[in-house]
Amino acid sequence: MLHSPRSVHLIAHVRRGAGLGLVAVGILWLAGCEGPLSTLEPAGRGAAQIAELFWWMTGGAALVWLSVVGLAVYAIRVSPEAHSVRKAKWLIIGGGAVFPTIVLSGYLVYGLALMPALLAPAGEGGLQIEVSGEQWWWRVRYITPEGETVELANEVRLPVGRRVDFLLSSPDVIHSFWIPSLGGKLDMIPGRVNRLTLEPTKVGTYRGACAEYCGTAHALMQFYAVVEEEDAFAAWLTRQAKPAAPPTSALAARGQRLFLSNGCGACHTVRGTEADGVVGPDLTHVGSRVSLGGGLLPTEPEDFLRWVAHTEAVKPGVHMPAFGMLPDEELRALAAYLSELE
Ligand code: CUA
């Protein structure tokens, strides 16, 4: 077939455009592989195995797709007479039954072989952390080596290289606990305790999320998993077990008085003070956490102010009432107190 110089130019133009479009789509697609919620950048043993399985399945799917498209092209263009039922029989039996059975059995055996290591409990030397899915935040409990219970919220700290049993529960609705960089997810079901064992292999800060629709603020129910060296983890747990230090500035001291007189202690505990509520998150060391409100805000004084004054605007559906009616200087004092709780 002959093309005029003009049509050759047009075809080249279209090809270049399509190529650039594909590259752009590819870059956008690959951008999804990175980041603190990535399953393809594993930082844990379980996540690495799941990612490996994913790549084998993606490769297999690509091969199957290429074979099917290749056969279709063969049937239409190269050997149209293969359309006859007799000649296509081998294709129907081989391609429709034998081939999928072999491929899927291979994947089944491979997947089942991964399971025992993924599901084994932490055992001797492992760590146990209780996590309860609340509406809509995460209650986290550690037992220290001294046997004390330490409660915090929306954050787990883990020592690198140690297996951890997460004992997952919920008082009311079903949630699902997921730290994509570390491993698979597991449901938190009222009336049950489910065990999820993870083994972080890389120091870093990773994101966790609720992976089961649980109500209004489901999408805003996040947390952080901070993986540290063993020494840093032990020091952190020792600090978390201590009661809150008294306020160091006049502003923070005023904030503490306002915290207690406004009834915040009916829902929140600050160990070392008379605030001992259990409905909301324990705030004893809230200033040392990575995030506020379940992964929504950092923990600078202005974030505490925004949270306390505009709770419902920051997190629609939240059960905590906003305290925006308080005068600005009282909100500042409260924010100073809370951010000092480190
Ligand atoms: Cu909790 Cu979705």
Short mmCIF file of N, CA and C in Angstrom, two decimals, residues 71-161:
data_model
loop_
_atom_site.label_atom_id
_atom_site.label_comp_id
_atom_site.label_asym_id
_atom_site.label_seq_id
_atom_site.Cartn_x
_atom_site.Cartn_y
_atom_site.Cartn_z
N LEU A 71 -3.85 -15.75 19.67
CA LEU A 71 -4.68 -16.78 19.03
C LEU A 71 -5.82 -16.15 18.23
N ALA A 72 -6.38 -15.07 18.78
CA ALA A 72 -7.48 -14.39 18.08
C ALA A 72 -6.97 -13.82 16.76
N VAL A 73 -5.80 -13.19 16.79
CA VAL A 73 -5.20 -12.62 15.57
C VAL A 73 -4.91 -13.75 14.58
N TYR A 74 -4.39 -14.87 15.10
CA TYR A 74 -4.07 -16.03 14.25
C TYR A 74 -5.33 -16.53 13.55
N ALA A 75 -6.42 -16.64 14.33
CA ALA A 75 -7.66 -17.18 13.78
C ALA A 75 -8.26 -16.26 12.73
N ILE A 76 -8.16 -14.96 12.95
CA ILE A 76 -8.82 -14.01 12.04
C ILE A 76 -7.96 -13.74 10.80
N ARG A 77 -6.66 -13.55 11.01
CA ARG A 77 -5.86 -13.05 9.90
C ARG A 77 -4.99 -14.12 9.23
N VAL A 78 -4.36 -14.97 10.07
CA VAL A 78 -3.38 -15.90 9.50
C VAL A 78 -4.06 -17.15 8.97
N SER A 79 -4.99 -17.70 9.74
CA SER A 79 -5.59 -18.97 9.35
C SER A 79 -7.10 -18.97 9.55
N PRO A 80 -7.82 -18.20 8.69
CA PRO A 80 -9.27 -18.07 8.89
C PRO A 80 -9.98 -19.42 8.84
N GLU A 81 -9.40 -20.43 8.15
CA GLU A 81 -10.09 -21.73 8.06
C GLU A 81 -10.16 -22.42 9.42
N ALA A 82 -9.33 -21.96 10.40
CA ALA A 82 -9.37 -22.55 11.74
C ALA A 82 -10.71 -22.30 12.44
N HIS A 83 -11.59 -21.51 11.79
CA HIS A 83 -12.90 -21.24 12.38
C HIS A 83 -13.77 -22.49 12.41
N SER A 84 -13.41 -23.50 11.64
CA SER A 84 -14.24 -24.70 11.63
C SER A 84 -14.23 -25.35 13.00
N VAL A 85 -15.39 -25.88 13.40
CA VAL A 85 -15.56 -26.44 14.75
C VAL A 85 -14.54 -27.55 15.01
N ARG A 86 -14.32 -28.40 13.99
CA ARG A 86 -13.43 -29.54 14.17
C ARG A 86 -12.02 -29.05 14.51
N LYS A 87 -11.55 -28.05 13.76
CA LYS A 87 -10.18 -27.57 13.97
C LYS A 87 -10.05 -26.78 15.29
N ALA A 88 -11.15 -26.19 15.70
CA ALA A 88 -11.07 -25.37 16.91
C ALA A 88 -11.23 -26.18 18.19
N LYS A 89 -11.49 -27.50 18.04
CA LYS A 89 -11.74 -28.36 19.21
C LYS A 89 -10.56 -28.33 20.19
N TRP A 90 -9.36 -28.49 19.63
CA TRP A 90 -8.18 -28.52 20.50
C TRP A 90 -8.06 -27.21 21.28
N LEU A 91 -8.53 -26.13 20.63
CA LEU A 91 -8.44 -24.81 21.26
C LEU A 91 -9.42 -24.73 22.43
N ILE A 92 -10.64 -25.28 22.21
CA ILE A 92 -11.68 -25.21 23.25
C ILE A 92 -11.28 -26.07 24.45
N ILE A 93 -10.83 -27.30 24.18
CA ILE A 93 -10.47 -28.20 25.29
C ILE A 93 -9.16 -27.74 25.93
N GLY A 94 -8.17 -27.48 25.07
CA GLY A 94 -6.85 -27.10 25.59
C GLY A 94 -6.87 -25.74 26.26
N GLY A 95 -7.40 -24.75 25.51
CA GLY A 95 -7.35 -23.37 26.01
C GLY A 95 -8.44 -23.08 27.02
N GLY A 96 -9.58 -23.79 26.90
CA GLY A 96 -10.71 -23.47 27.77
C GLY A 96 -10.74 -24.26 29.06
N ALA A 97 -10.11 -25.47 29.07
CA ALA A 97 -10.19 -26.31 30.27
C ALA A 97 -8.80 -26.69 30.81
N VAL A 98 -7.96 -27.26 29.95
CA VAL A 98 -6.68 -27.78 30.44
C VAL A 98 -5.76 -26.64 30.91
N PHE A 99 -5.59 -25.64 30.04
CA PHE A 99 -4.68 -24.55 30.36
C PHE A 99 -5.06 -23.80 31.65
N PRO A 100 -6.34 -23.36 31.80
CA PRO A 100 -6.71 -22.67 33.05
C PRO A 100 -6.54 -23.55 34.28
N THR A 101 -6.83 -24.86 34.13
CA THR A 101 -6.68 -25.76 35.28
C THR A 101 -5.22 -25.81 35.74
N ILE A 102 -4.32 -25.93 34.76
CA ILE A 102 -2.89 -26.00 35.11
C ILE A 102 -2.43 -24.69 35.75
N VAL A 103 -2.80 -23.56 35.13
CA VAL A 103 -2.34 -22.25 35.63
C VAL A 103 -2.89 -21.98 37.03
N LEU A 104 -4.22 -22.19 37.20
CA LEU A 104 -4.83 -21.86 38.49
C LEU A 104 -4.36 -22.82 39.59
N SER A 105 -4.12 -24.11 39.23
CA SER A 105 -3.61 -25.04 40.24
C SER A 105 -2.22 -24.61 40.69
N GLY A 106 -1.41 -24.14 39.72
CA GLY A 106 -0.07 -23.66 40.06
C GLY A 106 -0.14 -22.52 41.05
N TYR A 107 -1.03 -21.56 40.78
CA TYR A 107 -1.17 -20.42 41.69
C TYR A 107 -1.71 -20.85 43.05
N LEU A 108 -2.63 -21.83 43.04
CA LEU A 108 -3.21 -22.29 44.31
C LEU A 108 -2.12 -22.91 45.20
N VAL A 109 -1.29 -23.76 44.59
CA VAL A 109 -0.22 -24.41 45.36
C VAL A 109 0.77 -23.36 45.88
N TYR A 110 1.13 -22.42 45.01
CA TYR A 110 2.06 -21.35 45.40
C TYR A 110 1.48 -20.53 46.55
N GLY A 111 0.19 -20.15 46.43
CA GLY A 111 -0.47 -19.34 47.46
C GLY A 111 -0.57 -20.09 48.79
N LEU A 112 -0.96 -21.38 48.71
CA LEU A 112 -1.12 -22.18 49.94
C LEU A 112 0.24 -22.35 50.64
N ALA A 113 1.32 -22.45 49.83
CA ALA A 113 2.64 -22.63 50.43
C ALA A 113 3.07 -21.39 51.22
N LEU A 114 2.54 -20.22 50.83
CA LEU A 114 2.91 -18.98 51.54
C LEU A 114 2.18 -18.87 52.88
N MET A 115 1.01 -19.52 52.99
CA MET A 115 0.12 -19.29 54.13
C MET A 115 0.72 -19.60 55.51
N PRO A 116 1.38 -20.76 55.72
CA PRO A 116 1.81 -21.08 57.08
C PRO A 116 2.72 -20.00 57.68
N ALA A 117 3.67 -19.49 56.88
CA ALA A 117 4.58 -18.46 57.39
C ALA A 117 3.83 -17.17 57.67
N LEU A 118 2.83 -16.86 56.82
CA LEU A 118 2.06 -15.62 56.99
C LEU A 118 1.20 -15.67 58.25
N LEU A 119 0.66 -16.85 58.55
CA LEU A 119 -0.33 -16.96 59.63
C LEU A 119 0.26 -17.33 60.98
N ALA A 120 1.54 -17.74 61.02
CA ALA A 120 2.13 -18.20 62.29
C ALA A 120 2.10 -17.08 63.33
N PRO A 121 1.71 -17.39 64.58
CA PRO A 121 1.71 -16.36 65.62
C PRO A 121 3.13 -15.92 65.98
N ALA A 122 3.20 -14.76 66.65
CA ALA A 122 4.52 -14.18 66.96
C ALA A 122 5.35 -15.10 67.84
N GLY A 123 4.69 -15.79 68.77
CA GLY A 123 5.39 -16.75 69.62
C GLY A 123 6.39 -16.10 70.57
N GLU A 124 7.37 -16.92 70.99
CA GLU A 124 8.38 -16.49 71.97
C GLU A 124 9.13 -15.24 71.46
N GLY A 125 9.24 -14.23 72.31
CA GLY A 125 9.98 -13.02 71.92
C GLY A 125 9.16 -12.05 71.08
N GLY A 126 7.93 -12.44 70.79
CA GLY A 126 7.07 -11.56 69.99
C GLY A 126 6.39 -10.51 70.86
N LEU A 127 5.71 -9.60 70.21
CA LEU A 127 5.04 -8.51 70.90
C LEU A 127 3.54 -8.68 70.69
N GLN A 128 2.76 -8.30 71.70
CA GLN A 128 1.30 -8.35 71.54
C GLN A 128 0.70 -6.96 71.73
N ILE A 129 -0.12 -6.56 70.80
CA ILE A 129 -0.76 -5.25 70.88
C ILE A 129 -2.26 -5.45 70.66
N GLU A 130 -3.07 -4.89 71.58
CA GLU A 130 -4.52 -4.96 71.39
C GLU A 130 -4.98 -3.71 70.65
N VAL A 131 -5.75 -3.91 69.60
CA VAL A 131 -6.29 -2.75 68.89
C VAL A 131 -7.80 -2.93 68.79
N SER A 132 -8.52 -1.91 69.21
CA SER A 132 -9.98 -1.95 69.14
C SER A 132 -10.44 -0.89 68.15
N GLY A 133 -11.29 -1.29 67.22
CA GLY A 133 -11.83 -0.34 66.24
C GLY A 133 -13.01 0.40 66.85
N GLU A 134 -12.85 1.70 67.03
CA GLU A 134 -13.93 2.51 67.63
C GLU A 134 -14.55 3.35 66.50
N GLN A 135 -15.65 4.09 66.84
CA GLN A 135 -16.25 4.97 65.83
C GLN A 135 -15.68 6.38 66.01
N TRP A 136 -14.76 6.89 65.17
CA TRP A 136 -14.04 6.25 64.11
C TRP A 136 -12.59 6.54 64.34
N TRP A 137 -12.02 5.73 65.25
CA TRP A 137 -10.61 5.87 65.61
C TRP A 137 -10.14 4.52 66.15
N TRP A 138 -8.86 4.45 66.50
CA TRP A 138 -8.26 3.18 66.90
C TRP A 138 -7.76 3.27 68.33
N ARG A 139 -8.26 2.39 69.20
CA ARG A 139 -7.79 2.32 70.58
C ARG A 139 -6.68 1.28 70.62
N VAL A 140 -5.51 1.68 71.10
CA VAL A 140 -4.33 0.82 71.05
C VAL A 140 -3.83 0.56 72.47
N ARG A 141 -3.60 -0.73 72.82
CA ARG A 141 -3.12 -1.08 74.17
C ARG A 141 -1.88 -1.94 74.11
N TYR A 142 -0.84 -1.51 74.84
CA TYR A 142 0.38 -2.30 74.99
C TYR A 142 0.46 -2.78 76.44
N ILE A 143 1.05 -3.93 76.63
CA ILE A 143 1.42 -4.35 77.99
C ILE A 143 2.94 -4.22 78.05
N THR A 144 3.45 -3.43 78.99
CA THR A 144 4.90 -3.22 79.07
C THR A 144 5.55 -4.47 79.67
N PRO A 145 6.88 -4.60 79.52
CA PRO A 145 7.58 -5.74 80.13
C PRO A 145 7.35 -5.79 81.65
N GLU A 146 7.00 -4.64 82.26
CA GLU A 146 6.72 -4.60 83.70
C GLU A 146 5.27 -4.97 84.00
N GLY A 147 4.49 -5.23 82.97
CA GLY A 147 3.11 -5.65 83.18
C GLY A 147 2.10 -4.52 83.24
N GLU A 148 2.54 -3.29 82.98
CA GLU A 148 1.60 -2.17 83.00
C GLU A 148 0.87 -2.08 81.66
N THR A 149 -0.37 -1.60 81.71
CA THR A 149 -1.12 -1.39 80.47
C THR A 149 -0.93 0.06 80.03
N VAL A 150 -0.60 0.23 78.78
CA VAL A 150 -0.42 1.58 78.24
C VAL A 150 -1.41 1.75 77.10
N GLU A 151 -2.25 2.77 77.23
CA GLU A 151 -3.23 2.98 76.15
C GLU A 151 -2.91 4.25 75.38
N LEU A 152 -3.05 4.17 74.08
CA LEU A 152 -2.92 5.34 73.24
C LEU A 152 -3.91 5.22 72.08
N ALA A 153 -3.79 6.08 71.09
CA ALA A 153 -4.79 6.04 70.02
C ALA A 153 -4.16 6.38 68.68
N ASN A 154 -4.71 5.74 67.64
CA ASN A 154 -4.39 6.10 66.25
C ASN A 154 -2.93 6.02 65.89
N GLU A 155 -2.19 5.19 66.61
CA GLU A 155 -0.76 5.05 66.32
C GLU A 155 -0.27 3.74 66.92
N VAL A 156 0.53 3.01 66.16
CA VAL A 156 1.24 1.86 66.74
C VAL A 156 2.73 2.07 66.48
N ARG A 157 3.54 1.74 67.46
CA ARG A 157 5.01 1.76 67.27
C ARG A 157 5.47 0.32 67.35
N LEU A 158 6.37 -0.04 66.46
CA LEU A 158 6.80 -1.43 66.37
C LEU A 158 8.32 -1.50 66.29
N PRO A 159 8.92 -2.49 66.96
CA PRO A 159 10.36 -2.68 66.81
C PRO A 159 10.65 -3.46 65.53
N VAL A 160 11.64 -2.98 64.77
CA VAL A 160 11.94 -3.60 63.48
C VAL A 160 12.46 -5.03 63.69
N GLY A 161 12.02 -5.95 62.85
CA GLY A 161 12.52 -7.32 62.89
C GLY A 161 11.85 -8.23 63.90
#
